[in-house]
CSV table of C-alpha atoms in Angstrom, one decimal:
chain,number,residue,atom,x,y,z
A,320,MET,CA,90.5,115.1,143.0
A,321,ALA,CA,89.6,112.3,145.5
A,322,GLU,CA,93.3,112.0,146.5
A,323,ARG,CA,93.2,115.3,148.2
A,324,SER,CA,91.6,113.8,151.3
A,325,ARG,CA,94.4,111.4,152.0
A,326,SER,CA,95.7,113.2,155.1
A,327,SER,CA,92.1,113.5,156.5
A,328,HIS,CA,91.9,109.7,156.7
A,329,ALA,CA,94.3,109.5,159.6
A,330,GLU,CA,91.7,111.3,161.9
A,331,ASN,CA,89.1,108.6,161.4
A,332,SER,CA,91.2,105.4,160.9
A,333,SER,CA,91.2,104.6,164.6
A,334,SER,CA,87.4,104.6,164.6
A,335,SER,CA,87.0,102.0,161.8
A,336,SER,CA,86.6,98.2,162.3
A,337,SER,CA,89.7,96.2,162.3
A,338,THR,CA,88.4,93.4,160.0
A,339,GLY,CA,87.8,95.7,157.0
A,340,ARG,CA,85.0,93.4,155.6
A,341,ILE,CA,81.9,95.0,154.3
A,342,ASP,CA,78.9,92.8,153.4
A,343,SER,CA,76.4,95.5,152.6
A,344,VAL,CA,75.9,99.2,152.3
A,345,GLN,CA,72.9,101.2,153.4
A,346,VAL,CA,72.5,104.7,152.0
A,347,ASP,CA,70.0,107.3,153.3
A,348,GLY,CA,67.6,108.7,150.8
A,349,LEU,CA,68.8,112.2,151.7
A,350,VAL,CA,72.4,111.3,150.7
A,351,VAL,CA,71.2,110.1,147.3
A,352,LEU,CA,69.2,113.3,146.7
A,353,LYS,CA,72.3,115.4,147.7
A,354,ILE,CA,74.5,113.5,145.2
A,355,ILE,CA,71.9,113.8,142.5
A,356,LYS,CA,71.6,117.6,143.1
A,357,HIS,CA,75.4,118.0,143.1
A,358,CYS,CA,75.6,116.3,139.7
A,359,GLN,CA,72.8,118.4,138.3
A,360,ASP,CA,74.3,121.7,139.6
A,361,GLU,CA,77.9,121.1,138.7
A,362,GLY,CA,78.0,118.1,136.3
A,363,SER,CA,75.5,119.4,133.7
A,364,ALA,CA,78.2,119.9,131.2
A,365,GLY,CA,79.4,116.3,131.4
A,366,GLU,CA,82.1,117.2,134.1
A,367,LEU,CA,82.8,114.6,136.8
A,368,VAL,CA,81.8,115.6,140.3
A,369,GLN,CA,83.2,114.1,143.5
A,370,GLY,CA,82.5,114.3,147.2
A,371,VAL,CA,83.0,112.7,150.6
A,372,LEU,CA,80.8,110.0,152.2
A,373,LEU,CA,80.2,110.0,155.9
A,374,GLY,CA,78.6,107.4,158.1
A,375,LEU,CA,79.1,104.5,160.5
A,376,ILE,CA,80.2,100.9,160.4
A,377,GLN,CA,78.3,98.4,162.4
A,378,ASN,CA,78.6,94.6,162.1
A,379,HIS,CA,80.2,94.6,158.6
A,380,LYS,CA,77.4,96.9,157.4
A,381,LEU,CA,78.3,100.3,156.2
A,382,GLU,CA,75.7,103.0,156.8
A,383,ILE,CA,76.2,106.1,154.7
A,384,THR,CA,74.2,108.9,156.5
A,385,ASN,CA,75.7,112.1,155.1
A,386,CYS,CA,77.9,113.5,152.4
A,387,PHE,CA,79.3,116.8,151.2
A,388,ALA,CA,80.9,117.8,147.9
A,389,PHE,CA,84.5,118.6,147.0
A,390,PRO,CA,84.9,122.3,146.3
A,391,SER,CA,84.9,123.0,142.6
A,392,VAL,CA,88.3,123.8,141.1
A,393,ARG,CA,88.8,126.7,138.7
A,394,VAL,CA,91.1,126.5,135.7
A,395,GLY,CA,94.7,127.0,136.8
A,396,GLU,CA,94.0,126.2,140.5
A,397,ASP,CA,95.2,123.1,142.2
A,398,ASP,CA,95.8,123.6,145.9
A,399,ASP,CA,95.5,120.3,147.6
A,400,GLU,CA,96.3,121.7,151.0
A,401,ASP,CA,93.3,124.0,150.9
A,402,ASP,CA,91.0,121.2,149.9
A,403,VAL,CA,92.2,119.0,152.7
A,404,ASN,CA,91.7,121.8,155.2
A,405,TYR,CA,88.2,122.3,153.8
A,406,GLN,CA,87.3,118.7,154.4
A,407,MET,CA,88.7,118.6,157.9
A,408,GLU,CA,86.8,121.8,158.8
A,409,MET,CA,83.6,120.4,157.4
A,410,MET,CA,83.9,117.2,159.5
A,411,ARG,CA,84.7,119.2,162.6
A,412,ARG,CA,81.6,121.3,162.1
A,413,LEU,CA,79.4,118.3,161.5
A,414,ARG,CA,80.8,116.7,164.7
A,415,ALA,CA,80.0,119.9,166.6
A,416,VAL,CA,76.3,119.6,165.7
A,417,ASN,CA,76.2,115.9,166.5
A,418,VAL,CA,76.0,114.6,162.9
A,419,ASP,CA,77.8,111.5,161.7
A,420,HIS,CA,81.3,112.7,160.7
A,421,LEU,CA,83.3,109.5,160.2
A,422,HIS,CA,84.9,109.3,156.8
A,423,VAL,CA,83.8,106.1,155.1
A,424,GLY,CA,84.6,106.7,151.4
A,425,TRP,CA,83.8,109.0,148.5
A,426,TYR,CA,81.5,109.3,145.6
A,427,GLN,CA,81.9,110.2,141.9
A,428,SER,CA,79.7,110.7,138.9
A,429,THR,CA,80.3,108.9,135.7
A,430,TYR,CA,79.2,109.0,132.0
A,431,LEU,CA,77.7,105.8,130.7
A,432,GLY,CA,79.7,103.7,133.2
A,433,SER,CA,83.1,105.1,132.1
A,434,PHE,CA,84.7,105.0,135.5
A,435,VAL,CA,87.2,102.2,135.4
A,436,ASN,CA,90.5,104.1,135.0
A,437,LYS,CA,93.9,104.7,136.7
A,438,THR,CA,92.7,107.8,138.6
A,439,LEU,CA,89.9,105.9,140.3
A,440,LEU,CA,92.2,103.0,141.1
A,441,ASP,CA,94.8,105.4,142.7
A,442,SER,CA,92.1,107.2,144.7
A,443,GLN,CA,90.4,104.0,146.0
A,444,PHE,CA,93.7,102.4,146.9
A,445,SER,CA,94.6,105.5,148.9
A,446,TYR,CA,91.3,105.4,150.8
A,447,GLN,CA,91.5,101.6,151.5
A,448,SER,CA,95.1,101.9,152.6
A,449,SER,CA,94.1,104.4,155.2
A,450,ILE,CA,90.6,103.1,156.1
A,451,GLU,CA,90.0,99.5,155.2
A,452,GLU,CA,86.2,99.8,155.0
A,453,SER,CA,86.3,102.7,152.5
A,454,VAL,CA,84.0,102.4,149.5
A,455,VAL,CA,83.5,104.4,146.3
A,456,LEU,CA,79.9,105.1,145.2
A,457,ILE,CA,79.4,105.6,141.5
A,458,TYR,CA,76.4,107.5,140.2
A,459,ASP,CA,75.5,107.6,136.5
A,460,PRO,CA,73.2,110.6,135.8
A,461,TRP,CA,72.8,109.7,132.1
A,462,LYS,CA,71.6,106.2,132.8
A,463,THR,CA,69.4,107.5,135.6
A,464,SER,CA,67.7,109.8,133.0
A,465,GLN,CA,66.7,106.7,131.1
A,466,GLY,CA,64.5,105.6,134.0
A,467,MET,CA,67.0,103.4,135.9
A,468,LEU,CA,68.6,104.8,139.0
A,469,SER,CA,72.2,103.9,138.6
A,470,LEU,CA,74.0,103.7,142.0
A,471,LYS,CA,76.8,101.2,142.6
A,472,VAL,CA,79.3,100.7,145.4
A,473,PHE,CA,82.7,99.2,144.8
A,474,ARG,CA,85.8,98.3,146.7
A,475,LEU,CA,89.2,97.0,145.6
A,476,SER,CA,89.6,93.2,146.2
A,477,ASN,CA,92.3,91.9,148.5
A,478,LYS,CA,94.2,90.5,145.5
A,479,MET,CA,94.1,93.9,143.8
A,480,MET,CA,95.2,95.7,146.9
A,481,ALA,CA,98.2,93.3,147.3
A,482,MET,CA,99.2,93.6,143.6
A,483,TYR,CA,98.8,97.4,143.7
A,484,LYS,CA,101.0,97.7,146.8
A,485,GLU,CA,103.8,95.8,145.0
A,486,ALA,CA,103.3,98.0,141.9
A,487,GLU,CA,104.3,95.1,139.6
A,488,PHE,CA,101.7,94.1,136.9
A,489,ASN,CA,103.8,92.0,134.6
A,490,ALA,CA,102.4,88.9,133.0
A,491,GLU,CA,104.3,86.6,135.4
A,492,LYS,CA,103.0,88.3,138.5
A,493,LEU,CA,99.4,88.2,137.2
A,494,ALA,CA,99.6,84.6,136.4
A,495,LYS,CA,101.0,83.7,139.8
A,496,SER,CA,98.4,85.7,141.7
A,497,GLY,CA,95.5,84.5,139.6
A,498,LEU,CA,94.1,88.1,139.3
A,499,SER,CA,91.7,88.7,136.5
A,500,PHE,CA,89.9,91.8,135.4
A,501,GLU,CA,86.7,90.5,137.0
A,502,ALA,CA,88.4,90.2,140.4
A,503,MET,CA,89.7,93.7,140.5
A,504,PHE,CA,86.7,95.3,142.1
A,505,GLU,CA,84.1,93.9,144.6
A,506,GLU,CA,80.6,95.3,144.1
A,507,ILE,CA,78.8,95.6,147.4
A,508,PRO,CA,75.0,95.2,147.7
A,509,LEU,CA,73.4,98.6,148.1
A,510,VAL,CA,70.1,99.4,149.9
A,511,ILE,CA,68.5,102.9,150.0
A,512,ARG,CA,66.8,103.6,153.3
A,513,ASN,CA,64.2,106.2,154.2
A,514,SER,CA,63.0,107.0,157.6
A,515,SER,CA,59.4,106.1,158.6
A,516,LEU,CA,58.4,109.8,158.4
A,517,VAL,CA,59.7,110.1,154.8
A,518,ASN,CA,57.9,106.9,153.8
A,519,THR,CA,54.6,108.2,155.3
A,520,LEU,CA,55.1,111.5,153.5
A,521,LEU,CA,55.6,109.7,150.2
A,522,CYS,CA,52.5,107.7,150.7
A,523,GLU,CA,50.5,110.8,151.5
A,524,ILE,CA,51.9,112.6,148.4
A,525,GLU,CA,50.9,109.6,146.2
A,526,VAL,CA,47.4,109.7,147.5
A,527,LEU,CA,46.9,113.4,147.2
A,528,SER,CA,48.7,113.8,143.8
A,529,PRO,CA,46.4,113.7,140.7
A,530,HIS,CA,46.6,110.5,138.7
A,531,THR,CA,47.4,111.4,135.1
A,532,GLN,CA,47.5,108.8,132.4
A,533,THR,CA,50.9,108.5,130.8
A,534,ASP,CA,52.6,106.2,128.4
A,535,GLU,CA,56.2,107.4,128.9
A,536,PHE,CA,57.2,104.1,130.4
A,537,LEU,CA,56.5,102.5,126.9
A,538,SER,CA,58.7,105.0,125.1
A,539,LEU,CA,60.8,103.2,122.4
A,540,SER,CA,63.3,106.0,122.0
A,541,THR,CA,66.2,104.0,123.3
A,542,GLY,CA,68.5,104.3,120.2
A,543,SER,CA,70.5,107.2,121.5
A,544,TYR,CA,71.5,105.5,124.7
A,545,LEU,CA,72.3,102.2,123.0
A,546,GLU,CA,74.2,104.0,120.3
A,547,LYS,CA,76.4,105.9,122.8
A,548,ASN,CA,77.1,102.6,124.7
A,549,VAL,CA,78.0,100.8,121.5
A,550,ARG,CA,80.4,103.6,120.4
A,551,LEU,CA,82.1,103.5,123.8
A,552,LEU,CA,82.3,99.8,123.6
A,553,MET,CA,83.9,100.0,120.2
A,554,GLU,CA,86.5,102.5,121.4
A,555,GLY,CA,87.3,100.3,124.4
A,556,VAL,CA,87.7,97.2,122.2
A,557,ASP,CA,90.1,99.2,119.9
A,558,GLU,CA,92.2,100.3,122.9
A,559,LEU,CA,92.2,96.7,124.1
A,560,CYS,CA,93.4,95.4,120.7
A,561,GLN,CA,96.2,98.1,120.7
A,562,ASP,CA,97.3,97.0,124.1
A,563,ALA,CA,97.3,93.3,123.0
A,564,ASN,CA,99.4,94.2,119.9
A,565,LYS,CA,101.9,95.9,122.2
A,566,PHE,CA,102.2,92.8,124.4
A,567,ASN,CA,102.5,90.5,121.3
A,568,ASN,CA,105.3,92.7,120.0
A,569,HIS,CA,107.1,92.3,123.3
A,570,LEU,CA,106.7,88.5,123.1
A,571,ARG,CA,108.1,88.5,119.6
A,572,ASN,CA,111.1,90.6,120.7
A,573,VAL,CA,111.7,88.3,123.6
A,574,ALA,CA,111.6,85.2,121.3
A,575,ARG,CA,114.0,87.0,118.8
A,576,GLN,CA,116.4,87.8,121.6
A,577,GLN,CA,116.3,84.2,122.8
A,578,GLN,CA,117.1,82.9,119.4
A,579,GLN,CA,120.1,85.3,119.1
A,580,LYS,CA,121.3,84.3,122.5
A,581,GLU,CA,121.1,80.6,121.6
A,582,ALA,CA,122.9,81.2,118.3
A,583,TYR,CA,125.7,83.1,120.0
A,584,THR,CA,126.1,80.3,122.6
A,585,GLN,CA,126.3,77.7,119.8
A,586,ARG,CA,128.9,79.7,117.9
A,587,ARG,CA,131.0,80.2,121.0
A,588,GLN,CA,130.9,76.5,121.9
A,589,ALA,CA,131.9,75.6,118.3
A,590,GLU,CA,134.8,78.1,118.4
A,591,ASN,CA,136.0,76.8,121.8
A,592,ALA,CA,135.9,73.2,120.5
A,593,SER,CA,138.0,74.3,117.5
A,594,ARG,CA,140.5,76.1,119.7
A,595,GLN,CA,140.8,73.1,122.0
A,596,HIS,CA,141.4,70.9,119.0
A,597,ARG,CA,144.3,73.2,117.9
A,598,GLY,CA,145.6,73.1,121.5
A,599,GLU,CA,144.7,76.7,122.2
A,600,ALA,CA,143.0,78.0,125.4
A,601,PRO,CA,139.2,78.4,125.1
A,602,LEU,CA,137.7,81.8,125.0
A,603,PRO,CA,136.4,83.0,128.4
A,604,ASP,CA,132.6,82.7,128.9
A,605,ASP,CA,130.9,86.0,128.5
A,606,ASP,CA,128.0,87.1,130.6
A,607,LEU,CA,125.1,86.7,128.3
A,608,ASN,CA,122.8,88.8,130.5
A,609,LYS,CA,125.2,91.8,129.9
A,610,MET,CA,125.4,91.1,126.1
A,611,PHE,CA,121.6,90.4,125.8
A,612,LYS,CA,119.9,92.5,128.4
A,613,PRO,CA,116.6,91.0,129.4
A,614,LEU,CA,113.6,93.0,128.0
A,615,GLN,CA,111.4,94.6,130.6
A,616,SER,CA,107.9,93.1,130.5
A,617,PRO,CA,105.2,95.8,129.9
A,618,SER,CA,102.7,96.5,132.7
A,619,ARG,CA,99.4,94.7,132.3
A,620,LEU,CA,97.5,97.2,134.4
A,621,ASP,CA,96.1,98.9,131.4
A,622,TYR,CA,94.9,95.5,130.1
A,623,LEU,CA,93.1,94.9,133.3
A,624,LEU,CA,91.4,98.3,133.3
A,625,LEU,CA,90.4,98.2,129.7
A,626,SER,CA,89.0,94.6,130.1
A,627,GLN,CA,87.0,95.6,133.1
A,628,GLN,CA,85.7,98.7,131.3
A,629,VAL,CA,84.7,96.7,128.2
A,630,ASN,CA,83.0,94.2,130.5
A,631,THR,CA,81.0,97.1,132.1
A,632,TYR,CA,79.9,98.4,128.8
A,633,SER,CA,78.8,95.0,127.7
A,634,LYS,CA,76.7,94.5,130.9
A,635,GLN,CA,75.0,97.8,130.4
A,636,ILE,CA,74.1,97.1,126.8
A,637,ASN,CA,72.8,93.7,127.8
A,638,GLN,CA,70.7,95.1,130.6
A,639,PHE,CA,69.3,98.0,128.7
A,640,ALA,CA,68.7,95.9,125.6
A,641,THR,CA,66.7,93.4,127.7
A,642,HIS,CA,64.3,96.1,128.7
A,643,SER,CA,64.1,97.5,125.2
A,644,PHE,CA,63.3,94.1,123.7
A,645,GLY,CA,60.5,93.7,126.2
A,646,LYS,CA,59.0,97.0,125.1
A,647,LEU,CA,59.4,96.2,121.4
A,648,PHE,CA,57.6,92.8,121.8
A,649,LEU,CA,54.8,94.4,123.8
A,650,SER,CA,54.3,97.2,121.2
A,651,GLN,CA,54.3,94.7,118.4
A,652,ALA,CA,51.6,92.6,120.2
A,653,LEU,CA,49.5,95.8,120.7
A,654,GLN,CA,49.8,96.7,117.0
A,655,ASP,CA,48.8,93.2,115.9
A,656,ASN,CA,45.7,93.3,118.1
A,657,GLU,CA,44.5,96.6,116.6
């Protein structure tokens, strides 16, 4: 869905910085609340929600100060032109009321970090091709419900942009470029900023609110979250193994064809030597590439995406397990003291 705003990038591309380097991202608290509310309203059934990020770029720091959601699509409807017109009209109206209206990226919800796929890659490449400083903000409502606000900002690396522009992801190209799955995306440091008035209000609410004793932060019911992550990790590893088997089959076919080509060449050389010994003219050299057409190398893009997704699952399990082990050790110490 994020690809619908491609034509709207042209209006803002002249306003962006020429270097395209982003060192940090600052997000207003109001933007975070709007994204969370959008996910709660439309993503409650596990559906992905997406929207536009608006803001400013100053000294290699991207300030995200506003956002709005993409219109929901009903079954059977897919009118990209209407969606683009909607986004353009929204930005014009925001500009009319003196609100930051520059297009600086897009956001998307995810389920347990399952965001590394071809669709996201296509959309982010489209954004960065039009506006170099564009970012994608990933929000995970499921992980947030476990007590850890999950907001991450990514960009495609320069190597990935160059490779994706050439649209060739065979093994030779990857080896030459040195691109690995860990170098596909660049994670940009994220800071959430609130105005002084909001900070004052939060302090006042904390003072006035009644202090109730709770032990929810020591809850040990983490099995469900870890189980889902492990299941997704197993599925990702299975898909990665299937992709590896396909590539190994290609290598075996290439080796088999090379052996056939060498055997044919040796037979032809032996036959020509025999004909020359009998005083006959040698047989003409055949074009081996026409007889043995080179096998097309399979794309390794799926391998990169699957490897990065498995790496994401592993990091999430490691992070959450670290917190869980701390709770378990603490609860064990409390039980031993009783």
